[in-house]
Amino acid sequence: KSETTMSANRWDPKAKKPPKGFNYLVPVLSALENELRDKVRESNAGKRNTESMWPVHQINWQRSRYVYDMYYTHGKITKKVYDYCIKNKLVDAALIAKWKKPGYERLCSTYVINPNNYKFGTTSICRVPLKDRSPEAKTAQDPTTGCRGCSSGVGQHRNIFGNKYGQNLAAVQVAREKRMEEMEQKRLREEEANSTAAAASAAAGGGD
């Protein structure tokens, strides 16, 4: 109980006590928060000014995607927990709102679709499908977010950042939990089989 409150206070000391089930998200959210803090502290030596901001945008995406998928894709958290994350700004509500619209399901950041941020009133190269890019632009990344391509449709990069921040943490966690559950069920079946065999052996011995 105290662990939940302390974990929530790590982001916002004034935050209301989180609802039941929030603890399920805490390990990953805490790890991402620590990662972000470390990246911000790191030296920017050898990096372009915009590249130093890549982890900020990418961790923001990964954290928001994690909570979004845990609610909408996997149903692992309740609406109360999801709404709590939105209200307390543990996720990017504006980015999530875009994900719900056709064509923006994989959007890396709201920054890349703001024409004011790019020349000629366009959007980022990462919004152009790979099939529509020139050969020299196939490997282009957005200079601000580091995104390789977040348009929807087939033939796109599965990992939009090409690094650990582009991984789908919710899917990874759910798959791991499923494997652990299957292993536990297998262990129980083996124990039951061994117990049955032992009982049968004992009964046979008693008959002698």
mmCIF file of C-alpha atoms in Angstrom:
data_model
loop_
_atom_site.group_PDB
_atom_site.id
_atom_site.type_symbol
_atom_site.label_atom_id
_atom_site.label_comp_id
_atom_site.label_asym_id
_atom_site.label_seq_id
_atom_site.Cartn_x
_atom_site.Cartn_y
_atom_site.Cartn_z
ATOM 1 C CA LYS A 1 0.000 0.000 0.000
ATOM 2 C CA SER A 2 2.750 2.442 0.974
ATOM 3 C CA GLU A 3 4.753 1.378 -2.096
ATOM 4 C CA THR A 4 1.990 2.546 -4.407
ATOM 5 C CA THR A 5 1.737 5.978 -2.777
ATOM 6 C CA MET A 6 5.507 6.503 -2.767
ATOM 7 C CA SER A 7 5.804 5.433 -6.387
ATOM 8 C CA ALA A 8 3.090 7.842 -7.445
ATOM 9 C CA ASN A 9 4.639 10.662 -5.432
ATOM 10 C CA ARG A 10 7.857 10.209 -7.354
ATOM 11 C CA TRP A 11 6.168 12.042 -10.225
ATOM 12 C CA ASP A 12 3.849 14.367 -8.371
ATOM 13 C CA PRO A 13 3.996 14.848 -4.574
ATOM 14 C CA LYS A 14 0.557 16.449 -4.653
ATOM 15 C CA ALA A 15 -1.020 13.672 -6.661
ATOM 16 C CA LYS A 16 -4.099 11.986 -5.303
ATOM 17 C CA LYS A 17 -3.600 8.471 -4.007
ATOM 18 C CA PRO A 18 -3.597 6.191 -7.057
ATOM 19 C CA PRO A 19 -6.452 3.727 -7.627
ATOM 20 C CA LYS A 20 -6.200 -0.002 -7.107
ATOM 21 C CA GLY A 21 -4.228 -1.608 -9.913
ATOM 22 C CA PHE A 22 -1.805 1.257 -10.454
ATOM 23 C CA ASN A 23 0.940 -0.791 -8.795
ATOM 24 C CA TYR A 24 0.887 -3.034 -11.869
ATOM 25 C CA LEU A 25 2.390 -0.178 -13.904
ATOM 26 C CA VAL A 26 4.819 1.141 -11.312
ATOM 27 C CA PRO A 27 7.932 -0.972 -12.118
ATOM 28 C CA VAL A 28 8.000 0.069 -15.779
ATOM 29 C CA LEU A 29 6.971 3.684 -15.171
ATOM 30 C CA SER A 30 9.627 4.020 -12.484
ATOM 31 C CA ALA A 31 12.299 2.517 -14.737
ATOM 32 C CA LEU A 32 11.415 4.916 -17.555
ATOM 33 C CA GLU A 33 11.396 7.894 -15.210
ATOM 34 C CA ASN A 34 14.865 6.978 -13.939
ATOM 35 C CA GLU A 35 16.062 6.451 -17.504
ATOM 36 C CA LEU A 36 14.783 9.873 -18.532
ATOM 37 C CA ARG A 37 16.441 11.515 -15.556
ATOM 38 C CA ASP A 38 19.768 9.867 -16.411
ATOM 39 C CA LYS A 39 19.552 10.883 -20.060
ATOM 40 C CA VAL A 40 18.849 14.495 -19.163
ATOM 41 C CA ARG A 41 21.926 14.538 -16.931
ATOM 42 C CA GLU A 42 24.185 13.032 -19.566
ATOM 43 C CA SER A 43 26.670 15.208 -21.374
ATOM 44 C CA ASN A 44 25.633 16.338 -24.849
ATOM 45 C CA ALA A 45 29.213 16.272 -26.096
ATOM 46 C CA GLY A 46 29.447 14.990 -29.647
ATOM 47 C CA LYS A 47 25.721 15.342 -30.291
ATOM 48 C CA ARG A 48 23.806 17.861 -32.337
ATOM 49 C CA ASN A 49 21.596 20.028 -30.147
ATOM 50 C CA THR A 50 18.456 18.348 -31.463
ATOM 51 C CA GLU A 51 19.866 14.839 -30.904
ATOM 52 C CA SER A 52 20.232 15.542 -27.202
ATOM 53 C CA MET A 53 16.436 15.777 -27.072
ATOM 54 C CA TRP A 54 15.803 12.432 -28.752
ATOM 55 C CA PRO A 55 15.573 10.431 -25.496
ATOM 56 C CA VAL A 56 13.057 12.922 -24.077
ATOM 57 C CA HIS A 57 10.681 12.499 -27.020
ATOM 58 C CA GLN A 58 11.303 8.764 -27.285
ATOM 59 C CA ILE A 59 10.794 7.947 -23.607
ATOM 60 C CA ASN A 60 7.675 10.113 -23.612
ATOM 61 C CA TRP A 61 6.378 8.015 -26.516
ATOM 62 C CA GLN A 62 7.301 4.707 -24.876
ATOM 63 C CA ARG A 63 5.775 5.597 -21.520
ATOM 64 C CA SER A 64 2.542 6.806 -23.121
ATOM 65 C CA ARG A 65 2.392 3.770 -25.429
ATOM 66 C CA TYR A 66 2.892 1.428 -22.497
ATOM 67 C CA VAL A 67 -0.084 2.772 -20.553
ATOM 68 C CA TYR A 68 -2.222 3.146 -23.688
ATOM 69 C CA ASP A 69 -1.644 -0.462 -24.767
ATOM 70 C CA MET A 70 -2.134 -1.835 -21.274
ATOM 71 C CA TYR A 71 -5.616 -0.326 -21.314
ATOM 72 C CA TYR A 72 -6.785 -0.402 -24.927
ATOM 73 C CA THR A 73 -4.901 -3.392 -26.352
ATOM 74 C CA HIS A 74 -4.415 -5.804 -23.467
ATOM 75 C CA GLY A 75 -7.070 -4.740 -20.947
ATOM 76 C CA LYS A 76 -4.623 -5.121 -18.082
ATOM 77 C CA ILE A 77 -5.592 -1.932 -16.264
ATOM 78 C CA THR A 78 -8.936 -0.363 -15.407
ATOM 79 C CA LYS A 79 -10.286 2.912 -16.755
ATOM 80 C CA LYS A 80 -9.694 4.430 -13.318
ATOM 81 C CA VAL A 81 -5.984 3.627 -13.532
ATOM 82 C CA TYR A 82 -5.814 4.871 -17.131
ATOM 83 C CA ASP A 83 -7.638 8.109 -16.279
ATOM 84 C CA TYR A 84 -5.374 8.592 -13.269
ATOM 85 C CA CYS A 85 -2.316 8.420 -15.533
ATOM 86 C CA ILE A 86 -3.878 10.959 -17.900
ATOM 87 C CA LYS A 87 -4.970 13.348 -15.138
ATOM 88 C CA ASN A 88 -1.615 13.277 -13.368
ATOM 89 C CA LYS A 89 0.283 13.707 -16.645
ATOM 90 C CA LEU A 90 2.158 10.429 -16.364
ATOM 91 C CA VAL A 91 1.480 10.066 -20.089
ATOM 92 C CA ASP A 92 1.147 12.457 -23.039
ATOM 93 C CA ALA A 93 -2.611 12.959 -23.379
ATOM 94 C CA ALA A 94 -2.311 14.985 -26.603
ATOM 95 C CA LEU A 95 -0.230 12.271 -28.265
ATOM 96 C CA ILE A 96 -2.611 9.531 -27.140
ATOM 97 C CA ALA A 97 -5.551 11.498 -28.538
ATOM 98 C CA LYS A 98 -3.831 11.466 -31.948
ATOM 99 C CA TRP A 99 -3.267 7.702 -31.793
ATOM 100 C CA LYS A 100 -7.024 7.225 -31.792
ATOM 101 C CA LYS A 101 -7.328 8.863 -35.222
ATOM 102 C CA PRO A 102 -6.817 6.964 -38.502
ATOM 103 C CA GLY A 103 -3.343 7.476 -39.914
ATOM 104 C CA TYR A 104 -1.838 8.539 -36.606
ATOM 105 C CA GLU A 105 -1.842 5.219 -34.750
ATOM 106 C CA ARG A 106 1.982 5.168 -34.506
ATOM 107 C CA LEU A 107 2.705 8.905 -34.294
ATOM 108 C CA CYS A 108 6.007 9.557 -32.498
ATOM 109 C CA SER A 109 5.246 13.059 -31.244
ATOM 110 C CA THR A 110 2.754 15.852 -31.810
ATOM 111 C CA TYR A 111 5.782 18.006 -32.688
ATOM 112 C CA VAL A 112 6.272 16.309 -36.058
ATOM 113 C CA ILE A 113 2.791 17.143 -37.355
ATOM 114 C CA ASN A 114 2.918 20.840 -36.490
ATOM 115 C CA PRO A 115 3.602 22.737 -39.766
ATOM 116 C CA ASN A 116 5.039 25.637 -37.755
ATOM 117 C CA ASN A 117 8.006 23.451 -36.862
ATOM 118 C CA TYR A 118 9.071 22.788 -40.471
ATOM 119 C CA LYS A 119 9.972 24.751 -43.560
ATOM 120 C CA PHE A 120 7.316 25.465 -46.136
ATOM 121 C CA GLY A 121 4.520 24.576 -43.700
ATOM 122 C CA THR A 122 4.991 20.826 -44.131
ATOM 123 C CA THR A 123 5.388 18.008 -41.612
ATOM 124 C CA SER A 124 8.335 15.798 -40.736
ATOM 125 C CA ILE A 125 9.984 13.276 -43.064
ATOM 126 C CA CYS A 126 9.042 10.601 -40.529
ATOM 127 C CA ARG A 127 5.401 11.072 -41.519
ATOM 128 C CA VAL A 128 6.151 10.122 -45.134
ATOM 129 C CA PRO A 129 5.614 6.375 -45.802
ATOM 130 C CA LEU A 130 8.827 4.557 -46.715
ATOM 131 C CA LYS A 131 7.406 3.551 -50.099
ATOM 132 C CA ASP A 132 6.893 7.214 -50.985
ATOM 133 C CA ARG A 133 10.399 8.364 -50.055
ATOM 134 C CA SER A 134 13.307 8.881 -52.394
ATOM 135 C CA PRO A 135 16.162 6.355 -52.072
ATOM 136 C CA GLU A 136 18.342 8.809 -50.151
ATOM 137 C CA ALA A 137 15.503 9.556 -47.729
ATOM 138 C CA LYS A 138 14.767 5.916 -46.848
ATOM 139 C CA THR A 139 16.967 6.084 -43.750
ATOM 140 C CA ALA A 140 16.159 9.677 -42.808
ATOM 141 C CA GLN A 141 15.181 10.439 -39.218
ATOM 142 C CA ASP A 142 13.303 13.379 -37.802
ATOM 143 C CA PRO A 143 15.981 15.742 -36.441
ATOM 144 C CA THR A 144 14.026 16.503 -33.259
ATOM 145 C CA THR A 145 12.632 13.108 -32.232
ATOM 146 C CA GLY A 146 14.948 10.663 -33.996
ATOM 147 C CA CYS A 147 11.931 8.870 -35.492
ATOM 148 C CA ARG A 148 12.638 6.732 -38.567
ATOM 149 C CA GLY A 149 9.021 6.598 -39.670
ATOM 150 C CA CYS A 150 5.703 6.649 -37.810
ATOM 151 C CA SER A 151 3.165 6.697 -40.620
ATOM 152 C CA SER A 152 0.528 3.986 -40.668
ATOM 153 C CA GLY A 153 0.205 1.177 -43.192
ATOM 154 C CA VAL A 154 2.247 -1.830 -44.275
ATOM 155 C CA GLY A 155 5.942 -1.761 -45.005
ATOM 156 C CA GLN A 156 6.826 0.608 -42.177
ATOM 157 C CA HIS A 157 9.476 0.180 -39.511
ATOM 158 C CA ARG A 158 8.120 -1.947 -36.689
ATOM 159 C CA ASN A 159 10.359 -0.063 -34.260
ATOM 160 C CA ILE A 160 9.947 3.613 -35.116
ATOM 161 C CA PHE A 161 13.123 4.691 -33.305
ATOM 162 C CA GLY A 162 15.266 1.648 -34.052
ATOM 163 C CA ASN A 163 16.330 1.332 -30.420
ATOM 164 C CA LYS A 164 15.041 0.145 -27.042
ATOM 165 C CA TYR A 165 12.731 3.136 -26.716
ATOM 166 C CA GLY A 166 10.779 1.969 -29.735
ATOM 167 C CA GLN A 167 9.991 -1.386 -28.144
ATOM 168 C CA ASN A 168 6.406 -2.163 -27.199
ATOM 169 C CA LEU A 169 6.862 -2.695 -23.475
ATOM 170 C CA ALA A 170 3.252 -3.673 -22.846
ATOM 171 C CA ALA A 171 3.428 -6.536 -25.355
ATOM 172 C CA VAL A 172 6.764 -7.656 -23.911
ATOM 173 C CA GLN A 173 5.412 -7.666 -20.361
ATOM 174 C CA VAL A 174 2.171 -9.441 -21.246
ATOM 175 C CA ALA A 175 4.066 -12.105 -23.222
ATOM 176 C CA ARG A 176 6.445 -12.644 -20.305
ATOM 177 C CA GLU A 177 3.542 -13.014 -17.879
ATOM 178 C CA LYS A 178 1.906 -15.528 -20.206
ATOM 179 C CA ARG A 179 5.097 -17.590 -20.386
ATOM 180 C CA MET A 180 5.445 -17.547 -16.600
ATOM 181 C CA GLU A 181 1.812 -18.621 -16.220
ATOM 182 C CA GLU A 182 2.308 -21.485 -18.685
ATOM 183 C CA MET A 183 5.456 -22.596 -16.855
ATOM 184 C CA GLU A 184 3.597 -22.552 -13.542
ATOM 185 C CA GLN A 185 0.723 -24.569 -14.988
ATOM 186 C CA LYS A 186 3.206 -27.084 -16.398
ATOM 187 C CA ARG A 187 4.885 -27.365 -13.005
ATOM 188 C CA LEU A 188 1.550 -27.964 -11.282
ATOM 189 C CA ARG A 189 0.604 -30.627 -13.825
ATOM 190 C CA GLU A 190 3.922 -32.391 -13.288
ATOM 191 C CA GLU A 191 3.505 -32.239 -9.526
ATOM 192 C CA GLU A 192 0.010 -33.659 -9.834
ATOM 193 C CA ALA A 193 1.239 -36.431 -12.123
ATOM 194 C CA ASN A 194 4.099 -37.277 -9.757
ATOM 195 C CA SER A 195 1.737 -37.263 -6.798
ATOM 196 C CA THR A 196 -0.689 -39.568 -8.603
ATOM 197 C CA ALA A 197 2.131 -41.920 -9.579
ATOM 198 C CA ALA A 198 3.445 -41.962 -6.009
ATOM 199 C CA ALA A 199 -0.023 -42.711 -4.655
ATOM 200 C CA ALA A 200 -0.493 -45.530 -7.171
ATOM 201 C CA SER A 201 2.891 -46.971 -6.267
ATOM 202 C CA ALA A 202 2.102 -46.808 -2.573
ATOM 203 C CA ALA A 203 -1.234 -48.504 -3.150
ATOM 204 C CA ALA A 204 0.414 -51.263 -5.160
ATOM 205 C CA GLY A 205 3.002 -51.775 -2.438
ATOM 206 C CA GLY A 206 0.313 -51.949 0.209
ATOM 207 C CA GLY A 207 -1.461 -54.665 -1.717
ATOM 208 C CA ASP A 208 1.614 -56.860 -1.414
#
